[in-house]
Each structure stands twice: as structure tokens, then as C-alpha cells.
Amino acid sequence: MGQQQSAPNGNPNEAKISEKDVEAIFLKAGNMRALQPGEMLIQAGMPFPNVYLVVSGELIITQESPGGKEGEVVRRELAKRGRMEVVGELSFLLDTMPVVNVSVSEKYPRTVSVIEITHHRGIQLLHADPKFAAKVFHMLAAV
């Protein structure tokens, strides 16, 4: 795997995990997936306990709320996630329903590549390989 780097505070005991290590961890457990502009990856309130690492491109995180008119829904952008950022990790780890939507913007000019780890496969690997589990939790804490 990649070489570990010192943490920003200079403490060598708090090594920062490299991007190469993060990608290798996700590829061991997951599969590459291409998302098209406008494609919804995670929908609030829908069971979807997978976790994703953005390999290239950008995802938007939005939340919907009732608008001023009856039946109107207002979608508000909360954040963006790009290369080497993770989405879905809380629902994955806590086995809860997501409270936000994650999608590719309809205006995004190209496909977005992610590595998807299904809940079942992730749990299998965490139980079977304690060293792998430690790396995953270290990586999620650092990302």
C-alpha cells in the first residue's frame, strides 16, 4: 500500500492515510460505478446503506423541504463532494436511512466515477479481516 504521511500537526503517531490507500481499501470491497449527469445516487428516506468513494467528478448533497405553495418542494444544496471524498458512510455504519439526497448535478458536463461498497459486502469484510476493519475505520475518521 501507499506510504503514510505525517498528520498536519506534525505528530508522527497520527499518520494520515494516503489517497492510494483509501482507493485500495474501497476497491478491495467494492466495485467501480459510472454515474450520469442528473442521476440520483442516494435518496433521503429510502433504504440504501451503501457507501461510496468519489474517484472522479463531483456529487451534490441536497435536502428537500416543503415550499410556500401546497405540494411545492424546495431543494436546497447543502454541500458538494469531489475526488477522494466519501458519501453514505453514516447510513452505512449506523444502518439508518439517509436524511439527504446525493446526486450528480444535471449541469455536470461528464460522468462521475465512484467505488460502491454494498452494506452486505462491507460487513462481510469487516468481520472476516480485523486488519481491514481497522484500516476502514481509520480511513473514515480521516476522510
PDB file of C-alpha atoms in Angstrom:
ATOM      1  CA  MET A   1       0.000   0.000   0.000  1.00  0.00           C
ATOM      2  CA  GLY A   2       0.989   3.666  -0.167  1.00  0.00           C
ATOM      3  CA  GLN A   3       3.336   5.345   2.219  1.00  0.00           C
ATOM      4  CA  GLN A   4       1.768   7.019   5.245  1.00  0.00           C
ATOM      5  CA  GLN A   5       2.359  10.698   5.799  1.00  0.00           C
ATOM      6  CA  SER A   6       2.605  12.702   8.990  1.00  0.00           C
ATOM      7  CA  ALA A   7      -0.546  14.346  10.226  1.00  0.00           C
ATOM      8  CA  PRO A   8      -0.861  18.124   9.666  1.00  0.00           C
ATOM      9  CA  ASN A   9       0.030  18.809  13.317  1.00  0.00           C
ATOM     10  CA  GLY A  10       3.374  17.053  12.772  1.00  0.00           C
ATOM     11  CA  ASN A  11       2.716  14.222  15.227  1.00  0.00           C
ATOM     12  CA  PRO A  12       4.175  11.080  13.572  1.00  0.00           C
ATOM     13  CA  ASN A  13       1.919   8.861  15.736  1.00  0.00           C
ATOM     14  CA  GLU A  14      -1.126  10.311  13.958  1.00  0.00           C
ATOM     15  CA  ALA A  15      -0.268   9.185  10.430  1.00  0.00           C
ATOM     16  CA  LYS A  16      -2.542  10.356   7.658  1.00  0.00           C
ATOM     17  CA  ILE A  17      -3.781   7.652   5.297  1.00  0.00           C
ATOM     18  CA  SER A  18      -2.836   8.260   1.650  1.00  0.00           C
ATOM     19  CA  GLU A  19      -5.270   8.616  -1.258  1.00  0.00           C
ATOM     20  CA  LYS A  20      -3.768   5.457  -2.774  1.00  0.00           C
ATOM     21  CA  ASP A  21      -4.543   3.551   0.459  1.00  0.00           C
ATOM     22  CA  VAL A  22      -8.122   4.856   0.570  1.00  0.00           C
ATOM     23  CA  GLU A  23      -8.761   3.833  -3.028  1.00  0.00           C
ATOM     24  CA  ALA A  24      -7.202   0.391  -2.442  1.00  0.00           C
ATOM     25  CA  ILE A  25      -9.421  -0.158   0.616  1.00  0.00           C
ATOM     26  CA  PHE A  26     -12.542   0.686  -1.369  1.00  0.00           C
ATOM     27  CA  LEU A  27     -11.515  -1.399  -4.400  1.00  0.00           C
ATOM     28  CA  LYS A  28     -10.903  -4.439  -2.187  1.00  0.00           C
ATOM     29  CA  ALA A  29     -14.522  -4.327  -1.036  1.00  0.00           C
ATOM     30  CA  GLY A  30     -16.388  -2.570  -3.813  1.00  0.00           C
ATOM     31  CA  ASN A  31     -16.977  -2.030  -7.492  1.00  0.00           C
ATOM     32  CA  MET A  32     -16.447   0.921  -9.791  1.00  0.00           C
ATOM     33  CA  ARG A  33     -19.611   2.607 -10.986  1.00  0.00           C
ATOM     34  CA  ALA A  34     -20.207   5.423 -13.516  1.00  0.00           C
ATOM     35  CA  LEU A  35     -22.969   7.959 -12.807  1.00  0.00           C
ATOM     36  CA  GLN A  36     -24.563  10.159 -15.461  1.00  0.00           C
ATOM     37  CA  PRO A  37     -25.493  13.843 -15.074  1.00  0.00           C
ATOM     38  CA  GLY A  38     -28.801  14.070 -13.176  1.00  0.00           C
ATOM     39  CA  GLU A  39     -28.502  10.568 -11.712  1.00  0.00           C
ATOM     40  CA  MET A  40     -29.618  10.172  -8.066  1.00  0.00           C
ATOM     41  CA  LEU A  41     -27.248   8.049  -6.009  1.00  0.00           C
ATOM     42  CA  ILE A  42     -28.833   8.296  -2.548  1.00  0.00           C
ATOM     43  CA  GLN A  43     -32.402   9.403  -1.837  1.00  0.00           C
ATOM     44  CA  ALA A  44     -33.460  10.703   1.577  1.00  0.00           C
ATOM     45  CA  GLY A  45     -35.782   8.364   3.444  1.00  0.00           C
ATOM     46  CA  MET A  46     -35.107   5.392   1.185  1.00  0.00           C
ATOM     47  CA  PRO A  47     -33.188   2.374   2.477  1.00  0.00           C
ATOM     48  CA  PHE A  48     -29.788   2.474   0.849  1.00  0.00           C
ATOM     49  CA  PRO A  49     -27.000   1.523   3.228  1.00  0.00           C
ATOM     50  CA  ASN A  50     -24.124   1.537   0.721  1.00  0.00           C
ATOM     51  CA  VAL A  51     -21.061   3.730   0.965  1.00  0.00           C
ATOM     52  CA  TYR A  52     -19.288   5.458  -1.930  1.00  0.00           C
ATOM     53  CA  LEU A  53     -15.884   6.945  -2.636  1.00  0.00           C
ATOM     54  CA  VAL A  54     -15.798   9.599  -5.356  1.00  0.00           C
ATOM     55  CA  VAL A  55     -12.965   8.711  -7.741  1.00  0.00           C
ATOM     56  CA  SER A  56     -13.581  11.480 -10.269  1.00  0.00           C
ATOM     57  CA  GLY A  57     -16.157  14.215 -10.729  1.00  0.00           C
ATOM     58  CA  GLU A  58     -18.473  15.870  -8.243  1.00  0.00           C
ATOM     59  CA  LEU A  59     -21.634  14.939  -6.351  1.00  0.00           C
ATOM     60  CA  ILE A  60     -24.097  17.359  -4.773  1.00  0.00           C
ATOM     61  CA  ILE A  61     -25.806  16.829  -1.437  1.00  0.00           C
ATOM     62  CA  THR A  62     -29.278  18.326  -1.198  1.00  0.00           C
ATOM     63  CA  GLN A  63     -32.176  18.392   1.206  1.00  0.00           C
ATOM     64  CA  GLU A  64     -35.821  18.833   0.316  1.00  0.00           C
ATOM     65  CA  SER A  65     -38.354  20.799   2.348  1.00  0.00           C
ATOM     66  CA  PRO A  66     -41.935  21.961   1.801  1.00  0.00           C
ATOM     67  CA  GLY A  67     -42.248  25.175  -0.187  1.00  0.00           C
ATOM     68  CA  GLY A  68     -44.666  28.065   0.287  1.00  0.00           C
ATOM     69  CA  LYS A  69     -47.328  26.624  -2.012  1.00  0.00           C
ATOM     70  CA  GLU A  70     -49.194  23.402  -1.361  1.00  0.00           C
ATOM     71  CA  GLY A  71     -47.336  20.450  -2.836  1.00  0.00           C
ATOM     72  CA  GLU A  72     -44.281  22.567  -3.628  1.00  0.00           C
ATOM     73  CA  VAL A  73     -40.901  21.109  -2.699  1.00  0.00           C
ATOM     74  CA  VAL A  74     -37.805  23.244  -2.341  1.00  0.00           C
ATOM     75  CA  ARG A  75     -34.443  21.535  -2.897  1.00  0.00           C
ATOM     76  CA  ARG A  76     -31.542  23.217  -1.118  1.00  0.00           C
ATOM     77  CA  GLU A  77     -27.908  22.392  -1.877  1.00  0.00           C
ATOM     78  CA  LEU A  78     -26.009  21.661   1.331  1.00  0.00           C
ATOM     79  CA  ALA A  79     -22.588  20.586   0.076  1.00  0.00           C
ATOM     80  CA  LYS A  80     -20.536  19.072  -2.713  1.00  0.00           C
ATOM     81  CA  ARG A  81     -18.276  16.042  -2.616  1.00  0.00           C
ATOM     82  CA  GLY A  82     -15.397  15.526  -5.012  1.00  0.00           C
ATOM     83  CA  ARG A  83     -12.400  13.294  -5.598  1.00  0.00           C
ATOM     84  CA  MET A  84     -11.469  11.044  -2.671  1.00  0.00           C
ATOM     85  CA  GLU A  85     -14.459  12.104  -0.567  1.00  0.00           C
ATOM     86  CA  VAL A  86     -16.932   9.632   0.899  1.00  0.00           C
ATOM     87  CA  VAL A  87     -20.751   9.723   0.903  1.00  0.00           C
ATOM     88  CA  GLY A  88     -23.215   7.420   2.622  1.00  0.00           C
ATOM     89  CA  GLU A  89     -20.846   6.480   5.426  1.00  0.00           C
ATOM     90  CA  LEU A  90     -23.193   7.332   8.311  1.00  0.00           C
ATOM     91  CA  SER A  91     -26.110   5.326   6.936  1.00  0.00           C
ATOM     92  CA  PHE A  92     -23.663   2.508   6.160  1.00  0.00           C
ATOM     93  CA  LEU A  93     -22.088   2.379   9.621  1.00  0.00           C
ATOM     94  CA  LEU A  94     -25.232   3.087  11.645  1.00  0.00           C
ATOM     95  CA  ASP A  95     -27.604   1.130   9.376  1.00  0.00           C
ATOM     96  CA  THR A  96     -30.018   4.072   9.223  1.00  0.00           C
ATOM     97  CA  MET A  97     -31.931   5.716   6.394  1.00  0.00           C
ATOM     98  CA  PRO A  98     -30.260   8.688   4.723  1.00  0.00           C
ATOM     99  CA  VAL A  99     -31.624  12.154   5.500  1.00  0.00           C
ATOM    100  CA  VAL A 100     -30.207  13.862   2.400  1.00  0.00           C
ATOM    101  CA  ASN A 101     -30.129  13.278  -1.351  1.00  0.00           C
ATOM    102  CA  VAL A 102     -26.849  12.700  -3.161  1.00  0.00           C
ATOM    103  CA  SER A 103     -26.750  13.058  -6.932  1.00  0.00           C
ATOM    104  CA  VAL A 104     -24.812  14.223  -9.954  1.00  0.00           C
ATOM    105  CA  SER A 105     -25.856  17.715 -10.976  1.00  0.00           C
ATOM    106  CA  GLU A 106     -27.865  17.788 -14.200  1.00  0.00           C
ATOM    107  CA  LYS A 107     -25.485  20.545 -15.313  1.00  0.00           C
ATOM    108  CA  TYR A 108     -22.331  18.492 -14.642  1.00  0.00           C
ATOM    109  CA  PRO A 109     -20.559  18.055 -18.012  1.00  0.00           C
ATOM    110  CA  ARG A 110     -19.410  14.422 -17.664  1.00  0.00           C
ATOM    111  CA  THR A 111     -19.906  11.130 -15.850  1.00  0.00           C
ATOM    112  CA  VAL A 112     -18.851  10.770 -12.222  1.00  0.00           C
ATOM    113  CA  SER A 113     -16.923   7.676 -11.141  1.00  0.00           C
ATOM    114  CA  VAL A 114     -17.462   6.199  -7.691  1.00  0.00           C
ATOM    115  CA  ILE A 115     -16.491   2.990  -5.934  1.00  0.00           C
ATOM    116  CA  GLU A 116     -19.551   1.438  -4.301  1.00  0.00           C
ATOM    117  CA  ILE A 117     -19.372  -0.881  -1.308  1.00  0.00           C
ATOM    118  CA  THR A 118     -22.629  -2.654  -0.532  1.00  0.00           C
ATOM    119  CA  HIS A 119     -23.595  -2.970   3.123  1.00  0.00           C
ATOM    120  CA  HIS A 120     -23.541  -6.786   2.934  1.00  0.00           C
ATOM    121  CA  ARG A 121     -20.064  -6.947   1.356  1.00  0.00           C
ATOM    122  CA  GLY A 122     -18.683  -4.299   3.694  1.00  0.00           C
ATOM    123  CA  ILE A 123     -19.929  -6.089   6.803  1.00  0.00           C
ATOM    124  CA  GLN A 124     -18.573  -9.414   5.488  1.00  0.00           C
ATOM    125  CA  LEU A 125     -15.099  -7.958   5.062  1.00  0.00           C
ATOM    126  CA  LEU A 126     -15.166  -6.136   8.404  1.00  0.00           C
ATOM    127  CA  HIS A 127     -15.948  -9.426  10.209  1.00  0.00           C
ATOM    128  CA  ALA A 128     -13.529 -11.575   8.195  1.00  0.00           C
ATOM    129  CA  ASP A 129     -10.475  -9.311   8.333  1.00  0.00           C
ATOM    130  CA  PRO A 130      -9.871  -7.291  11.538  1.00  0.00           C
ATOM    131  CA  LYS A 131      -6.851  -5.513   9.994  1.00  0.00           C
ATOM    132  CA  PHE A 132      -9.007  -4.451   7.065  1.00  0.00           C
ATOM    133  CA  ALA A 133     -11.702  -3.275   9.512  1.00  0.00           C
ATOM    134  CA  ALA A 134      -9.161  -1.167  11.402  1.00  0.00           C
ATOM    135  CA  LYS A 135      -7.986   0.420   8.126  1.00  0.00           C
ATOM    136  CA  VAL A 136     -11.565   1.198   7.080  1.00  0.00           C
ATOM    137  CA  PHE A 137     -12.432   2.885  10.381  1.00  0.00           C
ATOM    138  CA  HIS A 138      -9.150   4.798  10.379  1.00  0.00           C
ATOM    139  CA  MET A 139      -9.818   5.908   6.798  1.00  0.00           C
ATOM    140  CA  LEU A 140     -13.426   7.010   7.517  1.00  0.00           C
ATOM    141  CA  ALA A 141     -12.230   9.009  10.524  1.00  0.00           C
ATOM    142  CA  ALA A 142      -9.564  10.718   8.412  1.00  0.00           C
ATOM    143  CA  VAL A 143     -11.631  11.484   5.293  1.00  0.00           C
TER     144      VAL A 143
END
